C-alpha cells in the first residue's frame, strides 16, 4: 500500500474501511427500500421521474447532504457532502459515485439499474459515515453522488459531461449488475441509427407496379447488413429491428423504419462501421426507388478508458469481502455491450465494475428483471458498495495511489487519442 497521509496509519485506514462497511449495513433496510421502489416503477430513459424523486428524497432525508433535483437534466440529481477536513489551502479530493435508474421497454429493470442506484447511494453513505465519525479528517474530502439518467437510450452522462457536471471530480465509481464480479470489461463504443424509407402506396393486387415498396427496402437493407457481418472484424457489432413495415397486406408500404446499433471497440472506429452500414441502407433505397433518411442518435457512446491502478485497488478491497473476481484478460475483453460511462472515463479517471447479484440469468431478460428485484441481490449489492467505498477511502488517504491513478489516466488518454 502506498504511504498514507500524515497521521493516518494503515490500521486507522482499515478501521475507516470497516466503519464504512458498518454504515452501509446499518442503512441496508432503507437502501433496499430505495432500490425496490425504483424497481417496482420501471421508467424509460429521460422519463425516470419517480426514480429521481425517490433518490432526491432519500438523500434529502440523510443528514448533511446538499441535494439538487432536476440537476442540469430533468431527471438527473446531484447530492454532495463536504468538503470537510484538511487544512486551509489543501486541495479538495472529490469522489464521485454514479447512479443509473432507467429501465427497458416491456421488461422493466432487466439490466438491474435499480441496483446501480443502490450501489452508488450505499457507497456514498459508507464513505460519508466513516469520515463524518472522525474528530478531524486529515484530507479535504468531498463526496458527490450524481444521478445519471438514460444510459439505455440517449446517454444522460454525455449530456451531463457537456453541461459540466463532472468538473471538479477526481475519481468516479459505479457498478453494473452482471453474472460475475469483474473490475473491467471491454464495453464497446456505440451509436444509434434510425433509418426511414419513403416509397409510394398502391393497391398490392390491383396495380402493384404503381407502388414503391418501402418494406422491400427495409428487408433488402436488413439482408445487406446480414451479409456485411461476414466482412466485419469479430468485435464489431451491427444489430437492429424493423420498427415499422407497413399497415395492411393490400397496401404497398410507403413507409418503413429501422432502428440499429453500430458498435466498435474504439470510438475512433465508429466512422468506419457507419460508412459500411450506410452503403447497405442506401443501396436498398436505390434498388427499390425509395427515398432514405439516416438519423444518428445525438450522442456517441465511447469505449471505456480503463484505469488498471484503480481496478487493482478495487479488487484488493473486494477480495477482503469474499468477492471472487474474473481477472482473465481474455474474458475481460469480451464486451458486455456499451455504456455512456465510457464517455465519463475520458473526462475523469474511474471504474465501471460489474457484480454478481445471486443469479445466472442474463441481462435484458425477464429472468434478470426478477433477479434485480429479489432480496437475494441485496447481499451482493451492498458488498459491492463496501468495496467501492473502501477503494474511495484508499484514494482519499493514499496520495501516491491517487497520483498513480491520475498518471495512468493521462497516459491512457493520450495513447487512445493519438490513435
Ligand atoms: N455495459 C452495460 C450494458 C448496459 C446496456 O445494455 N447498455 C446499452 C446501451 C445502448 C445505447 N444505445 C447497450 O445496448 O449496450
XYZ file of C-alpha atoms and ligand atoms in Angstrom:
434
model
C 0.000 0.000 0.000
C 1.268 3.489 -0.798
C 2.256 5.779 2.022
C -0.692 7.354 3.755
C -1.411 10.981 4.513
C 0.283 12.174 7.705
C -1.218 10.955 10.989
C -3.219 8.126 9.398
C -1.775 4.658 9.925
C -2.649 1.537 7.907
C -4.561 0.320 10.928
C -6.567 3.539 11.092
C -7.354 3.285 7.371
C -8.514 -0.271 7.908
C -10.714 0.919 10.760
C -12.180 3.573 8.461
C -12.956 0.904 5.861
C -14.662 -1.240 8.471
C -16.587 1.791 9.659
C -17.784 2.433 6.097
C -18.958 -1.174 5.879
C -20.884 -0.860 9.128
C -22.528 2.359 7.948
C -23.640 0.602 4.760
C -25.015 -2.353 6.716
C -26.836 -0.027 9.105
C -28.503 1.664 6.120
C -29.283 -1.688 4.488
C -33.033 -1.514 5.086
C -33.529 1.989 3.695
C -31.240 1.192 0.775
C -33.232 -1.924 -0.030
C -36.474 0.055 0.156
C -34.981 2.655 -2.208
C -33.919 0.000 -4.683
C -37.239 -1.822 -4.632
C -39.168 1.451 -5.000
C -37.237 2.120 -8.197
C -37.558 -1.490 -9.337
C -41.330 -1.531 -8.852
C -41.848 1.524 -11.079
C -39.693 0.994 -14.177
C -39.314 4.175 -16.220
C -37.656 4.682 -19.573
C -34.728 6.907 -20.446
C -35.222 10.591 -19.593
C -38.600 9.692 -18.067
C -37.292 8.456 -14.670
C -39.364 10.921 -12.663
C -40.390 8.577 -9.849
C -36.865 7.212 -9.517
C -35.484 10.753 -9.490
C -37.994 11.704 -6.802
C -37.138 8.638 -4.697
C -33.400 9.316 -4.850
C -33.741 13.044 -4.147
C -35.990 12.225 -1.186
C -33.541 9.589 0.019
C -30.580 11.964 0.178
C -32.718 14.828 1.486
C -33.624 12.609 4.432
C -29.981 11.742 5.118
C -28.203 14.307 7.332
C -25.510 16.520 5.859
C -26.213 16.208 2.135
C -26.802 19.138 -0.208
C -29.311 17.863 -2.760
C -30.123 19.360 -6.164
C -33.052 17.812 -8.002
C -33.546 18.287 -11.726
C -29.800 18.866 -11.908
C -28.954 20.045 -15.439
C -31.372 17.384 -16.765
C -34.986 16.934 -15.688
C -34.362 13.513 -14.154
C -30.733 13.966 -13.055
C -29.772 14.909 -9.498
C -26.689 15.739 -7.506
C -26.098 15.147 -3.815
C -22.903 16.431 -2.238
C -21.308 16.157 1.173
C -18.309 18.240 2.214
C -15.680 19.331 1.612
C -14.620 18.693 5.172
C -11.353 18.212 6.980
C -7.810 19.005 5.953
C -6.160 22.336 6.458
C -6.923 25.643 4.806
C -5.499 25.627 1.300
C -5.438 21.831 0.983
C -6.777 20.597 -2.331
C -10.217 19.040 -2.164
C -10.395 15.394 -3.263
C -13.841 14.950 -4.779
C -15.035 11.346 -5.073
C -17.971 10.708 -7.387
C -20.473 7.856 -7.230
C -22.838 7.460 -10.198
C -26.412 6.187 -10.036
C -28.340 4.834 -13.018
C -32.061 4.154 -12.794
C -33.610 3.853 -16.259
C -35.411 0.671 -17.306
C -36.110 -1.117 -20.581
C -39.363 -1.084 -22.548
C -41.609 -4.028 -21.809
C -39.262 -5.835 -19.403
C -38.633 -3.274 -16.676
C -35.334 -3.313 -14.793
C -33.854 -6.155 -16.830
C -30.400 -4.599 -16.540
C -30.678 -4.028 -12.800
C -30.231 -0.254 -12.912
C -32.187 -0.050 -9.640
C -29.198 -1.845 -8.104
C -26.762 0.582 -9.751
C -28.587 3.387 -7.990
C -28.448 1.461 -4.715
C -24.730 0.698 -5.006
C -23.893 4.331 -5.684
C -26.024 5.587 -2.811
C -24.700 2.937 -0.429
C -21.042 3.570 -1.212
C -21.539 7.300 -0.744
C -23.242 6.765 2.625
C -20.378 4.497 3.648
C -17.636 7.000 2.843
C -19.537 9.869 4.411
C -20.312 7.827 7.513
C -16.691 6.788 8.016
C -15.279 10.294 7.524
C -18.037 12.004 9.473
C -17.158 9.985 12.560
C -13.607 11.350 12.597
C -12.860 14.105 15.105
C -10.521 15.524 12.471
C -10.204 14.363 8.853
C -6.662 14.980 7.562
C -7.779 15.386 3.935
C -10.219 17.845 2.422
C -12.738 15.256 1.266
C -15.890 15.736 -0.761
C -18.406 13.097 -1.841
C -20.583 13.686 -4.904
C -23.458 11.423 -5.908
C -24.594 12.052 -9.473
C -27.872 10.658 -10.746
C -27.244 9.952 -14.409
C -30.389 9.065 -16.382
C -30.897 7.462 -19.765
C -27.961 5.077 -20.037
C -30.013 2.624 -22.095
C -31.147 5.175 -24.612
C -29.568 8.540 -25.367
C -26.729 8.725 -22.855
C -27.575 11.067 -19.963
C -23.969 11.008 -18.719
C -22.878 12.519 -22.047
C -25.408 15.322 -21.698
C -24.125 15.883 -18.145
C -20.489 15.952 -19.311
C -21.403 18.601 -21.864
C -23.197 20.573 -19.122
C -20.116 20.485 -16.871
C -21.459 18.111 -14.229
C -18.170 16.207 -13.936
C -15.941 19.243 -13.494
C -14.026 19.128 -10.249
C -14.393 15.386 -9.739
C -11.178 13.497 -9.084
C -12.294 9.867 -9.348
C -15.668 8.298 -10.191
C -17.086 4.906 -9.369
C -20.092 2.885 -10.479
C -21.002 -0.782 -10.621
C -23.283 -2.643 -13.017
C -25.199 -5.882 -12.298
C -23.994 -8.872 -14.259
C -23.335 -12.607 -13.897
C -19.816 -12.301 -12.479
C -17.651 -9.919 -10.482
C -15.143 -8.167 -12.727
C -13.390 -4.818 -12.316
C -13.306 -4.062 -16.032
C -14.965 -5.235 -19.219
C -14.233 -4.013 -22.713
C -17.509 -2.222 -23.372
C -17.894 -1.105 -26.976
C -18.259 2.334 -28.489
C -21.730 2.667 -29.962
C -24.034 4.901 -31.998
C -27.778 4.567 -32.580
C -29.126 4.862 -36.109
C -32.734 5.278 -37.255
C -33.366 4.605 -40.968
C -36.560 5.793 -42.651
C -37.609 4.685 -46.150
C -40.260 6.589 -48.096
C -41.947 4.890 -51.053
C -45.342 5.122 -52.738
C -48.517 3.293 -51.796
C -50.645 1.388 -54.281
C -53.175 -1.458 -54.234
C -50.971 -4.532 -53.857
C -53.189 -6.726 -56.024
C -54.799 -4.318 -58.453
C -51.748 -2.343 -59.580
C -48.658 -3.183 -57.518
C -46.433 -1.890 -60.302
C -47.576 1.632 -59.374
C -46.146 1.291 -55.900
C -42.663 1.914 -54.491
C -42.229 -0.617 -51.708
C -40.629 0.749 -48.512
C -40.870 -2.644 -46.830
C -38.817 -4.191 -49.625
C -36.167 -1.554 -48.938
C -36.149 -2.432 -45.251
C -35.857 -6.147 -45.967
C -33.085 -5.626 -48.525
C -31.219 -3.401 -46.081
C -31.577 -5.945 -43.292
C -30.222 -8.647 -45.584
C -27.399 -6.390 -46.821
C -26.279 -5.922 -43.227
C -26.620 -9.642 -42.531
C -24.104 -10.466 -45.262
C -21.897 -7.477 -44.363
C -21.263 -9.038 -40.938
C -19.038 -11.682 -42.530
C -16.682 -8.910 -43.551
C -16.630 -7.097 -40.208
C -13.970 -7.514 -37.532
C -15.146 -10.060 -34.958
C -15.591 -7.491 -32.154
C -17.697 -5.159 -34.320
C -21.444 -5.349 -33.941
C -24.342 -4.251 -36.156
C -27.815 -5.241 -34.983
C -31.319 -3.850 -35.086
C -35.041 -4.137 -35.675
C -37.661 -3.190 -38.237
C -39.873 -0.821 -36.222
C -42.425 -0.231 -38.965
C -43.046 -2.327 -42.067
C -46.463 -1.425 -43.330
C -50.102 -1.273 -42.272
C -52.017 -3.788 -44.447
C -51.051 -6.558 -46.883
C -53.049 -4.945 -49.721
C -51.335 -1.560 -49.437
C -47.789 -1.368 -50.804
C -45.945 0.135 -47.776
C -44.963 3.726 -48.477
C -43.029 3.975 -45.204
C -40.734 1.697 -43.250
C -38.413 2.366 -40.312
C -35.450 0.502 -38.871
C -33.545 1.091 -35.613
C -29.956 -0.136 -35.446
C -26.968 -0.037 -33.087
C -23.474 0.156 -34.573
C -20.606 -0.826 -32.289
C -16.788 -0.917 -32.426
C -14.107 -1.499 -29.741
C -12.790 2.077 -30.082
C -14.867 5.166 -30.743
C -12.316 6.194 -33.393
C -13.567 3.202 -35.456
C -17.206 4.290 -35.454
C -16.862 6.292 -38.727
C -15.690 3.118 -40.495
C -18.634 0.983 -39.443
C -21.005 3.868 -40.185
C -19.648 4.086 -43.734
C -20.163 0.360 -44.322
C -23.654 0.369 -42.837
C -24.735 3.427 -44.807
C -23.884 1.685 -48.076
C -26.223 -1.152 -47.070
C -29.083 1.228 -46.317
C -28.582 3.497 -49.319
C -28.238 0.632 -51.821
C -31.577 -0.766 -50.650
C -33.150 2.619 -51.412
C -31.592 2.628 -54.869
C -32.766 -0.895 -55.607
C -36.395 -0.079 -54.733
C -36.663 3.552 -55.774
C -37.316 4.704 -52.176
C -36.043 7.875 -50.558
C -33.996 7.191 -47.435
C -33.218 9.295 -44.329
C -30.470 8.271 -41.917
C -30.802 9.784 -38.425
C -27.980 9.133 -35.926
C -28.505 9.334 -32.173
C -27.473 12.621 -30.556
C -24.680 11.009 -28.503
C -21.905 8.607 -29.446
C -21.099 6.191 -26.602
C -17.362 5.798 -26.083
C -15.467 2.670 -25.118
C -14.171 2.681 -21.543
C -10.739 4.178 -20.871
C -9.649 1.682 -18.236
C -7.700 2.512 -15.111
C -5.886 -0.617 -14.004
C -4.484 1.092 -10.913
C -7.985 1.739 -9.629
C -9.214 -1.673 -10.749
C -6.490 -3.423 -8.768
C -7.234 -1.372 -5.646
C -10.915 -2.268 -6.003
C -10.088 -5.953 -6.449
C -7.868 -5.949 -3.352
C -10.659 -4.470 -1.270
C -13.284 -6.739 -2.796
C -11.237 -9.848 -2.055
C -11.206 -8.970 1.658
C -15.024 -9.140 1.454
C -15.006 -12.522 -0.269
C -15.527 -11.312 -3.835
C -14.033 -13.683 -6.397
C -13.138 -11.619 -9.460
C -12.664 -12.615 -13.056
C -9.131 -11.422 -13.768
C -8.515 -13.290 -17.031
C -7.731 -10.555 -19.545
C -9.222 -12.628 -22.389
C -12.558 -12.859 -20.577
C -12.384 -9.155 -19.733
C -12.060 -8.385 -23.433
C -15.474 -9.959 -24.123
C -17.787 -6.932 -24.418
C -20.952 -6.755 -22.356
C -22.487 -4.044 -24.511
C -21.864 -0.334 -24.300
C -22.242 2.368 -21.675
C -22.140 6.144 -21.529
C -19.723 5.670 -18.637
C -17.185 5.283 -21.450
C -17.506 8.992 -22.184
C -17.088 9.739 -18.472
C -13.870 7.698 -18.383
C -12.357 10.110 -20.916
C -13.000 13.148 -18.682
C -12.462 11.699 -15.172
C -10.470 8.644 -14.037
C -12.845 5.953 -12.878
C -14.034 2.376 -12.902
C -17.280 0.832 -14.084
C -17.234 -2.581 -12.431
C -19.620 -5.498 -12.788
C -21.043 -7.548 -9.970
C -22.852 -10.842 -9.468
C -26.333 -10.455 -7.983
C -27.085 -14.045 -6.999
C -28.458 -15.236 -10.323
C -27.083 -16.653 -13.545
C -29.900 -15.064 -15.545
C -28.777 -12.881 -18.446
C -29.261 -9.133 -18.658
C -32.151 -7.834 -20.766
C -34.326 -10.831 -19.925
C -37.416 -11.149 -17.744
C -35.441 -13.504 -15.527
C -32.924 -10.764 -14.839
C -35.684 -8.339 -14.019
C -36.842 -10.762 -11.327
C -33.276 -11.248 -10.072
C -32.701 -7.480 -9.824
C -35.766 -7.141 -7.618
C -35.034 -10.171 -5.455
C -33.948 -9.938 -1.815
C -31.032 -12.244 -2.708
C -29.428 -9.440 -4.735
C -29.071 -7.255 -1.664
C -26.103 -9.040 -0.114
C -24.076 -8.770 -3.345
C -25.166 -5.194 -3.957
C -24.095 -3.982 -0.505
C -20.863 -5.992 -0.701
C -20.018 -4.229 -3.958
C -20.834 -0.866 -2.379
C -18.469 -1.647 0.509
C -15.650 -2.484 -1.911
C -16.239 0.785 -3.768
C -16.325 2.766 -0.513
C -13.115 1.108 0.678
C -11.395 1.974 -2.593
C -12.609 5.555 -2.342
C -11.021 5.726 1.133
C -7.762 4.391 -0.321
C -7.839 7.181 -2.903
C -8.550 9.769 -0.214
C -5.830 8.663 2.208
C -3.124 7.429 -0.180
C -1.880 10.423 -2.188
C 0.533 8.205 -4.099
C -2.334 5.961 -5.208
C -4.335 8.971 -6.378
C -1.294 10.229 -8.270
C -0.797 6.838 -9.948
C -4.472 6.828 -10.929
C -4.077 10.291 -12.441
C -0.838 9.422 -14.209
C -2.333 6.274 -15.735
C -5.420 8.185 -16.839
C -3.344 10.902 -18.547
C -1.121 8.344 -20.274
C -4.006 6.142 -21.416
C -5.983 9.112 -22.702
C -3.003 10.437 -24.669
C -2.373 6.984 -26.146
C -6.022 6.462 -27.054
C -6.476 9.899 -28.592
C -3.244 9.709 -30.587
C -4.601 6.512 -32.157
N -22.270 -2.415 -20.348
C -23.521 -2.259 -19.679
C -24.643 -2.668 -20.590
C -25.816 -1.741 -20.447
C -26.531 -1.708 -21.762
O -27.191 -2.651 -22.138
N -26.359 -0.577 -22.458
C -26.962 -0.441 -23.750
C -26.672 0.953 -24.256
C -27.346 1.212 -25.573
C -27.094 2.619 -26.054
N -27.750 2.911 -27.298
C -26.381 -1.498 -24.717
O -27.123 -1.972 -25.579
O -25.194 -1.845 -24.580
